[in-house]
Coordinates of C-alpha atoms in Angstrom, one line a residue:
M1 CA 21.9 -21.2 -60.6
G2 CA 24.4 -20.2 -58.0
L3 CA 26.0 -17.1 -58.2
R4 CA 29.6 -16.4 -60.2
R5 CA 32.5 -16.4 -58.5
G6 CA 33.7 -13.2 -57.5
Y7 CA 29.8 -11.6 -58.8
K8 CA 29.5 -8.4 -56.4
P9 CA 25.5 -7.1 -55.3
S10 CA 25.2 -4.1 -58.0
A11 CA 25.2 -1.0 -55.8
W12 CA 21.2 -0.4 -55.4
I13 CA 20.9 -4.1 -53.8
R14 CA 24.1 -2.4 -51.3
I15 CA 22.0 0.5 -50.3
G16 CA 18.3 -1.4 -50.2
L17 CA 20.3 -3.9 -47.7
L18 CA 22.0 -0.7 -45.7
V19 CA 17.8 0.8 -44.8
L20 CA 16.7 -2.6 -44.3
L21 CA 19.5 -3.2 -42.0
L22 CA 18.4 0.7 -40.4
V23 CA 14.9 0.0 -40.6
I24 CA 15.5 -3.1 -38.5
V25 CA 17.8 -1.0 -35.7
V26 CA 15.3 2.3 -35.7
W27 CA 12.4 -0.6 -34.2
A28 CA 14.5 -1.9 -32.1
T29 CA 15.8 0.8 -30.6
S30 CA 11.6 2.0 -30.1
C31 CA 10.7 -1.3 -28.5
S32 CA 13.6 -1.1 -26.4
L33 CA 13.3 2.5 -25.5
R34 CA 8.9 2.2 -25.4
S35 CA 9.9 -1.6 -22.5
S36 CA 11.6 1.0 -20.6
S37 CA 9.4 3.4 -20.7
E38 CA 6.0 1.2 -19.4
E39 CA 8.6 0.3 -16.8
K40 CA 9.2 3.1 -15.5
Q41 CA 5.2 4.2 -15.9
S42 CA 4.8 0.8 -13.6
W43 CA 3.1 2.6 -11.3
R44 CA 0.5 4.3 -12.5
P45 CA -2.8 2.6 -11.6
S46 CA -5.1 -0.3 -14.3
Q47 CA -8.7 1.8 -14.4
E48 CA -10.3 -1.3 -14.3
V49 CA -8.3 -2.3 -10.6
A50 CA -7.7 0.8 -9.1
T51 CA -11.5 2.1 -7.6
M52 CA -12.3 4.1 -3.8
E53 CA -14.0 -0.2 -2.7
R54 CA -10.9 -1.4 -3.5
L55 CA -8.9 0.4 -1.2
F56 CA -11.4 0.0 1.1
E57 CA -11.4 -4.1 0.4
V58 CA -7.4 -3.9 -0.2
A59 CA -7.1 -1.6 3.5
L60 CA -9.0 -4.6 5.3
A61 CA -7.2 -7.5 4.4
P62 CA -4.5 -7.6 6.7
V63 CA -6.9 -6.2 9.9
G64 CA -7.1 -9.0 12.2
K65 CA -4.9 -10.8 11.4
T66 CA -1.1 -9.3 11.0
M67 CA 1.1 -7.7 14.1
Y68 CA 2.3 -4.9 13.9
V69 CA 6.6 -5.1 13.7
W70 CA 9.1 -2.8 14.3
G71 CA 10.5 -2.2 10.4
G72 CA 7.5 -4.4 9.0
G73 CA 7.5 -4.2 5.2
W74 CA 10.8 -2.9 4.8
D75 CA 14.0 -4.2 3.2
P76 CA 16.3 -5.0 5.9
G77 CA 18.5 -2.1 5.4
D78 CA 15.1 0.0 6.4
A79 CA 15.6 2.0 2.2
K80 CA 13.3 0.4 0.1
A81 CA 10.1 -1.7 0.6
G82 CA 11.1 -4.8 1.6
A83 CA 9.4 -8.4 -0.2
T84 CA 6.5 -9.1 2.6
A85 CA 5.4 -5.0 1.4
T86 CA 6.5 -5.7 -2.9
Q87 CA 3.8 -8.8 -2.7
I88 CA -0.4 -9.5 -4.1
G89 CA -2.1 -10.6 -1.1
M90 CA -1.2 -11.6 2.3
P91 CA 2.0 -13.5 3.5
K92 CA 0.5 -16.2 5.1
V93 CA 3.3 -15.8 7.7
W94 CA 1.8 -12.5 9.2
E95 CA -1.3 -14.4 10.1
D96 CA 0.4 -17.6 11.0
F97 CA 2.4 -14.6 13.6
A98 CA -0.6 -13.9 14.9
A99 CA -2.2 -16.6 15.8
E100 CA 1.2 -17.3 18.2
Q101 CA 0.8 -14.1 19.9
T102 CA -1.7 -13.5 23.4
K103 CA -2.9 -10.3 24.2
D104 CA 0.7 -10.3 26.3
Y105 CA 2.8 -9.1 22.7
D106 CA 5.0 -7.0 22.7
F107 CA 7.3 -5.8 19.2
E108 CA 9.7 -4.8 21.4
E109 CA 11.0 -7.6 23.1
Y110 CA 11.9 -8.7 19.3
L111 CA 13.3 -6.1 19.0
E112 CA 15.1 -6.3 22.2
N113 CA 16.7 -9.9 22.1
P114 CA 18.5 -11.4 19.1
K115 CA 18.2 -14.9 19.1
Q116 CA 14.3 -13.8 18.0
Q117 CA 15.0 -11.5 15.0
E118 CA 15.0 -15.0 13.1
Y119 CA 11.6 -16.4 12.7
W120 CA 10.5 -20.0 11.4
G121 CA 13.7 -18.7 9.8
R122 CA 12.2 -15.5 8.1
N123 CA 13.9 -11.7 9.1
L124 CA 12.0 -10.1 12.0
Q125 CA 10.8 -7.6 9.3
E126 CA 9.0 -10.2 7.8
L127 CA 6.9 -11.2 10.4
G128 CA 4.7 -8.4 10.7
L129 CA 4.4 -3.9 9.4
D130 CA 4.6 -1.2 10.9
C131 CA 2.5 1.9 9.1
S132 CA 4.2 2.9 7.1
G133 CA 4.8 -0.7 5.4
Y134 CA 0.6 -1.6 6.5
V135 CA 0.2 2.1 4.1
G136 CA 2.6 1.3 1.1
W137 CA 1.5 -2.7 1.0
V138 CA -1.6 -1.5 0.1
M139 CA -0.7 0.4 -2.0
Y140 CA 0.9 -2.4 -4.2
N141 CA -2.3 -4.8 -4.6
L142 CA -4.7 -1.4 -5.1
F143 CA -2.2 -0.7 -8.2
Q144 CA 0.3 -3.5 -9.3
E145 CA -0.1 -6.9 -10.4
K146 CA 3.3 -8.9 -10.1
D147 CA 5.5 -9.7 -7.1
G148 CA 8.4 -7.7 -7.0
K149 CA 8.2 -4.4 -8.7
E150 CA 8.9 -1.1 -7.3
G151 CA 7.6 -0.4 -4.3
Y152 CA 5.0 2.6 -3.1
V153 CA 7.3 1.8 1.1
S154 CA 8.4 5.9 2.2
Q155 CA 8.9 7.6 5.5
S156 CA 5.6 7.4 7.5
T157 CA 5.6 11.2 8.1
G158 CA 5.9 12.4 4.5
M159 CA 4.2 9.9 3.0
A160 CA 1.5 11.4 2.1
E161 CA 3.4 13.9 0.7
A162 CA 5.6 11.4 -1.6
L163 CA 2.4 10.1 -2.9
A164 CA 0.4 13.3 -3.5
E165 CA 3.9 13.5 -5.5
R166 CA 3.1 10.8 -7.9
G167 CA 0.4 13.1 -9.1
W168 CA -2.4 11.0 -7.4
G169 CA -4.3 13.5 -5.1
K170 CA -4.7 16.8 -3.7
F171 CA -2.1 17.0 -1.1
I172 CA -3.9 18.9 1.4
R173 CA -1.2 20.7 4.9
N174 CA -3.7 21.2 8.0
P175 CA -7.6 19.6 6.2
R176 CA -10.4 21.4 8.0
E177 CA -12.2 17.8 7.7
F178 CA -11.1 13.9 7.3
L179 CA -12.9 12.3 4.2
P180 CA -12.8 8.7 3.3
G181 CA -9.6 7.2 1.8
D182 CA -7.6 10.3 3.1
I183 CA -3.7 8.9 3.0
V184 CA -2.7 11.0 6.5
S185 CA 0.7 12.0 7.7
M186 CA 1.6 12.8 11.3
M187 CA 4.8 12.6 12.7
G188 CA 6.2 8.9 13.0
H189 CA 2.8 7.2 11.6
V190 CA 0.3 6.8 8.9
W191 CA -3.2 5.5 8.6
I192 CA -5.3 5.8 6.3
C193 CA -8.9 7.6 6.9
F194 CA -12.7 5.8 6.8
G195 CA -14.8 8.9 7.1
T196 CA -16.3 10.8 10.1
C197 CA -18.3 10.3 12.1
E198 CA -22.3 13.0 12.9
D199 CA -20.6 13.6 16.2
G200 CA -17.0 14.9 14.7
S201 CA -15.2 11.7 15.9
V202 CA -12.7 9.6 12.7
L203 CA -12.9 6.4 12.0
L204 CA -9.5 4.5 10.0
V205 CA -8.0 1.5 10.1
H206 CA -4.5 1.7 10.2
S207 CA -1.0 -1.0 11.8
S208 CA 0.2 0.2 15.2
P209 CA 0.9 -2.0 18.2
P210 CA -0.4 -4.8 18.8
G211 CA -1.8 -4.8 14.9
V212 CA -2.8 -4.0 12.2
S213 CA -6.9 -2.8 13.2
V214 CA -9.7 -0.6 12.4
C215 CA -9.8 2.1 15.3
G216 CA -11.2 4.8 15.6
T217 CA -11.2 9.1 17.8
E218 CA -13.2 8.9 21.4
G219 CA -17.1 8.8 20.2
I220 CA -19.0 6.9 17.6
A221 CA -16.5 5.9 15.5
T222 CA -14.6 3.6 18.2
R223 CA -18.2 2.2 19.6
L224 CA -17.9 1.9 15.2
A225 CA -14.7 0.5 15.4
K226 CA -15.4 -1.2 18.2
E227 CA -18.3 -3.4 15.9
Y228 CA -17.0 -3.6 13.8
M229 CA -13.8 -5.5 14.7
T230 CA -16.1 -8.7 17.2
T231 CA -18.2 -9.1 14.8
H232 CA -15.0 -9.7 11.7
H233 CA -12.2 -10.1 14.3
P234 CA -13.6 -11.5 17.5
K235 CA -10.8 -13.6 18.8
W236 CA -8.2 -10.2 17.7
Q237 CA -11.2 -7.8 19.6
E238 CA -11.5 -10.3 22.9
K239 CA -7.2 -9.9 23.5
Y240 CA -6.7 -6.0 22.1
P241 CA -10.3 -4.9 22.6
H242 CA -8.0 -0.8 22.4
R243 CA -9.9 0.4 19.7
T244 CA -9.4 4.9 20.5
V245 CA -7.0 6.6 19.5
P246 CA -5.7 10.0 20.9
L247 CA -7.1 13.5 18.7
T248 CA -4.1 14.0 18.5
Y249 CA -3.8 12.0 15.0
L250 CA -6.1 14.5 13.2
E251 CA -3.9 17.5 14.5
N252 CA -0.4 18.9 12.1
V253 CA -1.4 16.6 9.6
T254 CA -0.6 16.1 5.9
V255 CA -2.8 14.0 3.4
L256 CA -3.1 13.0 0.1
R257 CA -7.4 13.5 -1.0
W258 CA -6.9 11.5 -4.2
N259 CA -9.0 12.7 -7.7
S260 CA -11.0 10.2 -9.8
D261 CA -8.1 10.2 -12.6
T262 CA -6.8 8.1 -9.6
L263 CA -9.3 5.9 -8.1
K264 CA -12.7 5.9 -10.8
N265 CA -15.8 6.6 -8.3
A266 CA -13.0 8.5 -5.6
K267 CA -15.5 11.6 -5.5
T268 CA -19.1 9.7 -4.7
Y269 CA -17.6 7.2 -1.4
Q270 CA -15.8 10.4 -0.1
E271 CA -18.9 12.0 0.2
K272 CA -20.3 9.3 2.3
T273 CA -19.5 10.0 6.4
G274 CA -18.6 7.0 8.4
E275 CA -21.7 6.0 9.6
E276 CA -21.7 5.6 6.2
M277 CA -19.0 3.8 5.4
M278 CA -19.3 1.9 8.0
K279 CA -22.5 -0.5 6.6
L280 CA -20.8 -1.1 3.2
L281 CA -17.4 -2.5 4.9
Q282 CA -20.0 -4.9 6.6

């Protein structure tokens, strides 16, 4: 039966409706804040994915397939990570661009020739990676699961410190030793350490002209780097055979050294030598 014309709900009913409305508003606000908080903390690693083993797997993916490009991985304004550095997996354009290059590849030619600033309709910065773009892409693929979120690319000289400030590990100035997984910043460059060999030489991976590759300081590390590149990327090794980096890579540097809260098995890998790491990576 319908309500009589002019019927007014009792005070208790009005109070009940107001309480119900208040509960709905509080619940909606709580959901919104929780969603915002989760978005802000989206950089935090998934413990099922973020392991030291995964770090090396991702770090090796662009090796021998990606050219060094000035500003590669940055946005057009050189302010933050660009689209390719916030992509899960390798953009096909990196490998396509690399396949067209000869042993005479010179990244500076693309900077000096405006007609080459775009390639296949893509911005030059999307065709490869510079050192910080490379490390930023590795971090993104280590910690994220979807494209297009906020990235990790920053200036190379301060990158180890910037990553350490996220609480991922210990920040060290001028370390006495270099351990597997260390993110190492030097003036104008940043690289990832694969370990120290018996003779003190250091094995590493980085993006440096002509492109992303495994290298080492002179000694056992250089030999291991050459063996790795010859085995896994023979065409690259034939075109770009230089595998030695200078000892200045180990001087006046800063390091992010991972903790086991961030990468589950960090300590296990940090105890391995460069030779042991190469056996695992083969």
